[in-house]
Amino acid sequence: MSQSSPRSHVIDHPGGTVRVVQLTDTHLCKSRGGTLLGMDTDHSLQAVINLVKAERPAIDLLLGTGDLSDQGALEAYQRLPGYFGQLTQTHCWLPGNHDLRANMALAADDPLRLSRELRVANWQVVMLDSQVPGEVGGELGASELAQLEHALLAAESEGLYSLVCLHHQPVKIGCDWLDQQMVADAAEFFAVLARFPGVRGVLWGHVHQQVDRHLGEIQLMASPSTCVQFAPDSVDFRADPLPPGYRWLDLCEDGTLRTGVSRAHGVKFNVDLDSDGYQ
Ligand SMILES: [Fe+2]
């Protein structure tokens, strides 16, 4: 990889399909072995990483899309390179509502980690910050929307396709309790995207469940957490017994985006399904 500015990186790639993996909502606790709803989030993350190793042996880019720690502890972020680095040294992080930006920055062991624009082959990956400090819900705000527009203008001028990543969901997903937390300025977000036909995907975390939809040429994707899952179509908080998982994305040379989700079936995980919340 080479660094073209503090916020923008060009990732070395021979051309052709770019193989991406998303790991999201790892919720690592301050101490190794800490739990979320009874689930050891270090153990579940390692189980998912083992699955990625078996299924996706060569990846070009790993995206950590927020809630990387459960309580913002520096020690949680300091363990991330040991986990993500098992798959590739080319891994990038963006913050979720559970994260503490200052500690993420302290633990970032490479300027690439908090990069906002990644150019790889004929794609650009834009990393946005939808965190509102102290709030569970998300909002991009004027500066993130301006950063998005700037990145997409640059991509368009260079003939690149784009994948846009953020933590919170920009569309309602059908869970009332989660949909109260969606990106507050989603209409403005989609108004920017609509001006750039090279945008092929929007990818997020936060909802701890798989969502796959289309909006014209744009694929809208949410993904399982590497720990506890949330049940689809729930009015109030409800955990789901589905196992932890990850999403893979192949960014093809012709602008096609192929994607899928895989889960760590066959591994035993503890989870408190009777819990009525986790905040
Ligand atoms: Fe989360």
CSV table of C-alpha atoms and ligand atoms in Angstrom, one decimal:
chain,number,residue,atom,x,y,z
A,1,MET,CA,0.0,0.0,0.0
A,2,SER,CA,1.1,3.6,-0.5
A,3,GLN,CA,-0.2,6.7,1.2
A,4,SER,CA,-1.3,9.6,-1.0
A,5,SER,CA,-2.7,11.8,1.8
A,6,PRO,CA,-3.6,11.2,5.4
A,7,ARG,CA,-7.2,10.5,4.5
A,8,SER,CA,-6.7,8.7,1.1
A,9,HIS,CA,-4.8,5.5,0.3
A,10,VAL,CA,-4.0,3.6,-2.8
A,11,ILE,CA,-3.8,-0.1,-2.2
A,12,ASP,CA,-1.5,-2.1,-4.4
A,13,HIS,CA,-3.4,-4.5,-6.6
A,14,PRO,CA,-2.6,-6.4,-9.8
A,15,GLY,CA,-6.0,-5.5,-11.4
A,16,GLY,CA,-9.1,-7.6,-11.8
A,17,THR,CA,-11.4,-8.6,-9.1
A,18,VAL,CA,-10.9,-7.0,-5.6
A,19,ARG,CA,-11.7,-9.5,-2.8
A,20,VAL,CA,-13.1,-7.7,0.2
A,21,VAL,CA,-14.3,-9.1,3.6
A,22,GLN,CA,-16.4,-7.1,6.1
A,23,LEU,CA,-16.2,-7.9,9.8
A,24,THR,CA,-18.6,-5.8,11.8
A,25,ASP,CA,-19.8,-5.2,15.3
A,26,THR,CA,-17.0,-7.2,16.9
A,27,HIS,CA,-17.9,-5.6,20.3
A,28,LEU,CA,-14.6,-6.5,21.9
A,29,CYS,CA,-14.6,-5.8,25.6
A,30,LYS,CA,-11.8,-4.2,27.7
A,31,SER,CA,-10.5,-7.6,28.8
A,32,ARG,CA,-10.1,-10.6,26.6
A,33,GLY,CA,-13.0,-13.0,27.1
A,34,GLY,CA,-15.5,-10.2,28.0
A,35,THR,CA,-19.1,-11.0,27.1
A,36,LEU,CA,-22.1,-9.4,25.4
A,37,LEU,CA,-25.4,-11.1,26.2
A,38,GLY,CA,-23.3,-14.0,27.6
A,39,MET,CA,-21.3,-14.4,24.4
A,40,ASP,CA,-17.5,-14.2,24.6
A,41,THR,CA,-16.8,-11.7,21.8
A,42,ASP,CA,-13.1,-12.6,21.5
A,43,HIS,CA,-14.1,-16.2,21.0
A,44,SER,CA,-16.8,-15.5,18.5
A,45,LEU,CA,-14.5,-13.1,16.5
A,46,GLN,CA,-11.8,-15.8,16.3
A,47,ALA,CA,-14.4,-18.3,15.2
A,48,VAL,CA,-15.5,-16.0,12.4
A,49,ILE,CA,-11.9,-15.3,11.4
A,50,ASN,CA,-11.2,-19.1,11.2
A,51,LEU,CA,-14.2,-19.4,8.9
A,52,VAL,CA,-12.9,-16.6,6.7
A,53,LYS,CA,-9.5,-18.3,6.6
A,54,ALA,CA,-11.1,-21.5,5.4
A,55,GLU,CA,-13.5,-19.9,2.8
A,56,ARG,CA,-11.6,-16.8,1.6
A,57,PRO,CA,-7.9,-17.6,1.7
A,58,ALA,CA,-6.8,-14.6,-0.2
A,59,ILE,CA,-8.4,-11.2,0.4
A,60,ASP,CA,-7.3,-7.8,-0.7
A,61,LEU,CA,-9.1,-5.6,1.9
A,62,LEU,CA,-10.8,-6.1,5.2
A,63,LEU,CA,-13.4,-3.6,6.4
A,64,GLY,CA,-14.3,-3.2,10.1
A,65,THR,CA,-17.5,-1.2,10.0
A,66,GLY,CA,-18.0,-0.1,13.6
A,67,ASP,CA,-18.8,-1.2,17.1
A,68,LEU,CA,-15.4,-2.6,17.0
A,69,SER,CA,-15.3,-2.3,20.8
A,70,ASP,CA,-18.2,-2.6,23.2
A,71,GLN,CA,-17.4,0.2,25.5
A,72,GLY,CA,-14.6,2.1,23.7
A,73,ALA,CA,-11.7,0.7,25.7
A,74,LEU,CA,-8.3,1.3,24.3
A,75,GLU,CA,-7.4,-2.3,25.2
A,76,ALA,CA,-10.1,-3.6,22.9
A,77,TYR,CA,-8.8,-1.7,19.9
A,78,GLN,CA,-5.2,-2.7,20.7
A,79,ARG,CA,-6.3,-6.4,20.2
A,80,LEU,CA,-7.8,-5.7,16.7
A,81,PRO,CA,-4.6,-5.8,14.7
A,82,GLY,CA,-3.9,-9.3,16.2
A,83,TYR,CA,-7.3,-10.5,15.0
A,84,PHE,CA,-7.7,-8.7,11.6
A,85,GLY,CA,-4.0,-9.1,10.8
A,86,GLN,CA,-4.6,-12.9,10.7
A,87,LEU,CA,-6.4,-12.2,7.4
A,88,THR,CA,-4.5,-9.3,5.9
A,89,GLN,CA,-2.5,-6.3,6.9
A,90,THR,CA,-4.8,-4.2,4.7
A,91,HIS,CA,-7.6,-3.6,7.2
A,92,CYS,CA,-9.5,-0.3,7.8
A,93,TRP,CA,-11.8,0.8,10.6
A,94,LEU,CA,-14.7,3.2,10.9
A,95,PRO,CA,-16.6,4.1,14.2
A,96,GLY,CA,-19.9,2.9,15.4
A,97,ASN,CA,-22.0,4.2,18.3
A,98,HIS,CA,-20.2,2.0,20.8
A,99,ASP,CA,-16.8,3.3,19.7
A,100,LEU,CA,-14.5,6.0,21.1
A,101,ARG,CA,-12.8,7.8,18.2
A,102,ALA,CA,-9.8,8.9,20.3
A,103,ASN,CA,-9.0,5.4,21.5
A,104,MET,CA,-9.4,4.1,17.9
A,105,ALA,CA,-6.8,6.6,16.8
A,106,LEU,CA,-4.5,5.8,19.6
A,107,ALA,CA,-4.6,2.1,18.8
A,108,ALA,CA,-4.4,2.5,15.0
A,109,ASP,CA,-1.0,0.9,14.1
A,110,ASP,CA,-1.0,2.2,10.5
A,111,PRO,CA,-2.4,5.3,8.9
A,112,LEU,CA,-4.4,3.0,6.7
A,113,ARG,CA,-6.6,2.0,9.6
A,114,LEU,CA,-8.6,5.3,9.7
A,115,SER,CA,-8.3,6.1,6.0
A,116,ARG,CA,-11.5,7.6,4.5
A,117,GLU,CA,-10.9,6.9,0.8
A,118,LEU,CA,-9.3,3.7,-0.4
A,119,ARG,CA,-8.5,3.3,-4.1
A,120,VAL,CA,-7.9,-0.3,-5.2
A,121,ALA,CA,-7.9,-1.4,-8.9
A,122,ASN,CA,-10.8,0.4,-10.5
A,123,TRP,CA,-12.8,0.8,-7.3
A,124,GLN,CA,-12.9,3.4,-4.5
A,125,VAL,CA,-14.1,2.5,-1.0
A,126,VAL,CA,-15.4,5.4,0.9
A,127,MET,CA,-15.4,5.1,4.8
A,128,LEU,CA,-17.9,7.5,6.4
A,129,ASP,CA,-18.4,8.3,10.1
A,130,SER,CA,-22.1,8.2,11.1
A,131,GLN,CA,-21.4,8.3,14.9
A,132,VAL,CA,-23.0,11.0,17.0
A,133,PRO,CA,-21.0,11.0,20.3
A,134,GLY,CA,-23.2,10.1,23.2
A,135,GLU,CA,-26.1,8.9,20.9
A,136,VAL,CA,-27.1,5.5,19.8
A,137,GLY,CA,-28.6,6.7,16.5
A,138,GLY,CA,-26.5,7.9,13.6
A,139,GLU,CA,-26.2,11.0,11.5
A,140,LEU,CA,-23.7,12.0,8.8
A,141,GLY,CA,-23.9,15.8,9.0
A,142,ALA,CA,-22.6,18.4,6.6
A,143,SER,CA,-18.9,17.6,6.7
A,144,GLU,CA,-19.4,13.8,6.1
A,145,LEU,CA,-21.8,14.5,3.2
A,146,ALA,CA,-19.2,16.9,1.8
A,147,GLN,CA,-16.5,14.3,2.2
A,148,LEU,CA,-18.7,11.8,0.4
A,149,GLU,CA,-19.4,14.2,-2.5
A,150,HIS,CA,-15.7,15.1,-2.8
A,151,ALA,CA,-14.8,11.4,-2.9
A,152,LEU,CA,-17.4,10.5,-5.5
A,153,LEU,CA,-16.4,13.4,-7.7
A,154,ALA,CA,-12.8,12.2,-7.6
A,155,ALA,CA,-13.9,8.7,-8.3
A,156,GLU,CA,-16.0,9.8,-11.2
A,157,SER,CA,-13.2,11.8,-12.7
A,158,GLU,CA,-10.9,8.8,-12.5
A,159,GLY,CA,-13.5,6.3,-13.9
A,160,LEU,CA,-13.7,4.4,-10.6
A,161,TYR,CA,-16.7,2.5,-9.3
A,162,SER,CA,-17.6,3.1,-5.6
A,163,LEU,CA,-18.5,1.2,-2.5
A,164,VAL,CA,-19.7,3.5,0.4
A,165,CYS,CA,-19.4,2.2,4.0
A,166,LEU,CA,-20.8,3.5,7.2
A,167,HIS,CA,-22.0,2.1,10.6
A,168,HIS,CA,-25.6,3.0,10.8
A,169,GLN,CA,-28.3,1.8,8.4
A,170,PRO,CA,-29.5,4.5,5.9
A,171,VAL,CA,-32.8,2.7,5.2
A,172,LYS,CA,-35.4,1.2,7.5
A,173,ILE,CA,-34.8,-2.6,7.8
A,174,GLY,CA,-38.1,-3.6,9.5
A,175,CYS,CA,-37.1,-3.7,13.2
A,176,ASP,CA,-38.9,-0.9,14.9
A,177,TRP,CA,-36.4,-0.5,17.7
A,178,LEU,CA,-33.4,-0.3,15.3
A,179,ASP,CA,-35.2,1.8,12.8
A,180,GLN,CA,-35.4,4.6,15.4
A,181,GLN,CA,-31.6,4.6,15.2
A,182,MET,CA,-31.1,4.9,11.4
A,183,VAL,CA,-29.1,7.6,9.8
A,184,ALA,CA,-31.1,10.8,10.5
A,185,ASP,CA,-30.0,12.5,7.2
A,186,ALA,CA,-30.5,9.5,5.0
A,187,ALA,CA,-32.4,11.5,2.4
A,188,GLU,CA,-29.5,13.9,2.0
A,189,PHE,CA,-27.1,10.9,1.8
A,190,PHE,CA,-29.1,9.2,-1.0
A,191,ALA,CA,-29.5,12.6,-2.8
A,192,VAL,CA,-25.7,12.7,-3.1
A,193,LEU,CA,-25.4,9.1,-4.2
A,194,ALA,CA,-28.1,9.6,-6.9
A,195,ARG,CA,-25.8,12.0,-8.7
A,196,PHE,CA,-23.0,9.4,-9.2
A,197,PRO,CA,-23.9,6.4,-11.4
A,198,GLY,CA,-20.6,4.7,-10.5
A,199,VAL,CA,-21.8,4.0,-7.0
A,200,ARG,CA,-22.5,0.3,-6.8
A,201,GLY,CA,-22.9,-0.5,-3.1
A,202,VAL,CA,-23.7,0.8,0.3
A,203,LEU,CA,-22.5,-1.3,3.2
A,204,TRP,CA,-23.2,-1.0,6.9
A,205,GLY,CA,-23.2,-2.7,10.3
A,206,HIS,CA,-25.1,-1.8,13.4
A,207,VAL,CA,-28.2,-4.0,12.8
A,208,HIS,CA,-26.4,-7.4,13.5
A,209,GLN,CA,-28.4,-9.1,10.8
A,210,GLN,CA,-28.2,-9.7,7.0
A,211,VAL,CA,-30.0,-7.3,4.7
A,212,ASP,CA,-29.7,-7.5,0.9
A,213,ARG,CA,-31.6,-5.0,-1.3
A,214,HIS,CA,-31.3,-3.1,-4.5
A,215,LEU,CA,-31.8,0.6,-5.2
A,216,GLY,CA,-31.4,0.9,-8.9
A,217,GLU,CA,-27.7,0.0,-9.6
A,218,ILE,CA,-26.9,0.3,-5.9
A,219,GLN,CA,-26.8,-2.8,-3.7
A,220,LEU,CA,-27.8,-2.1,-0.1
A,221,MET,CA,-26.1,-4.5,2.3
A,222,ALA,CA,-26.2,-5.1,6.1
A,223,SER,CA,-24.3,-7.9,7.7
A,224,PRO,CA,-24.2,-10.3,10.6
A,225,SER,CA,-22.2,-9.2,13.7
A,226,THR,CA,-19.2,-11.3,14.6
A,227,CYS,CA,-21.0,-11.8,17.9
A,228,VAL,CA,-24.6,-11.6,18.9
A,229,GLN,CA,-27.3,-11.5,16.2
A,230,PHE,CA,-30.5,-9.4,16.3
A,231,ALA,CA,-33.8,-10.9,15.1
A,232,PRO,CA,-35.3,-9.6,11.9
A,233,ASP,CA,-38.8,-8.0,12.0
A,234,SER,CA,-38.8,-7.4,15.8
A,235,VAL,CA,-40.7,-4.5,17.3
A,236,ASP,CA,-38.6,-4.4,20.5
A,237,PHE,CA,-35.0,-5.7,21.1
A,238,ARG,CA,-34.8,-9.5,20.4
A,239,ALA,CA,-31.6,-11.5,20.0
A,240,ASP,CA,-31.5,-14.2,17.3
A,241,PRO,CA,-30.0,-17.7,17.7
A,242,LEU,CA,-28.3,-17.5,14.3
A,243,PRO,CA,-24.5,-17.9,14.6
A,244,PRO,CA,-22.0,-15.1,14.1
A,245,GLY,CA,-20.8,-14.4,10.6
A,246,TYR,CA,-19.2,-12.1,8.0
A,247,ARG,CA,-19.8,-10.8,4.5
A,248,TRP,CA,-17.6,-11.2,1.5
A,249,LEU,CA,-17.7,-8.8,-1.5
A,250,ASP,CA,-16.0,-9.3,-4.9
A,251,LEU,CA,-15.6,-6.0,-6.7
A,252,CYS,CA,-15.3,-6.9,-10.3
A,253,GLU,CA,-13.5,-5.0,-13.0
A,254,ASP,CA,-16.7,-4.3,-15.0
A,255,GLY,CA,-18.4,-2.7,-11.9
A,256,THR,CA,-20.3,-5.8,-10.9
A,257,LEU,CA,-20.5,-6.3,-7.2
A,258,ARG,CA,-20.9,-10.0,-6.1
A,259,THR,CA,-21.5,-10.6,-2.4
A,260,GLY,CA,-22.7,-13.1,0.2
A,261,VAL,CA,-22.8,-13.9,3.9
A,262,SER,CA,-21.4,-16.9,5.7
A,263,ARG,CA,-21.9,-17.9,9.3
A,264,ALA,CA,-20.0,-20.0,11.8
A,265,HIS,CA,-22.4,-23.0,11.9
A,266,GLY,CA,-21.1,-25.9,14.0
A,267,VAL,CA,-19.3,-23.8,16.6
A,268,LYS,CA,-20.9,-23.6,20.1
A,269,PHE,CA,-21.7,-20.0,21.2
A,270,ASN,CA,-23.4,-18.9,24.4
A,271,VAL,CA,-26.1,-16.2,24.0
A,272,ASP,CA,-28.8,-15.0,26.4
A,273,LEU,CA,-31.8,-15.1,24.2
A,274,ASP,CA,-34.1,-13.8,27.0
A,275,SER,CA,-32.3,-10.5,27.3
A,276,ASP,CA,-34.5,-7.4,26.7
A,277,GLY,CA,-31.6,-5.1,25.6
A,278,TYR,CA,-27.9,-4.6,25.6
A,279,GLN,CA,-27.2,-0.9,25.6
B,1,FE,FE,-23.3,-3.3,17.3
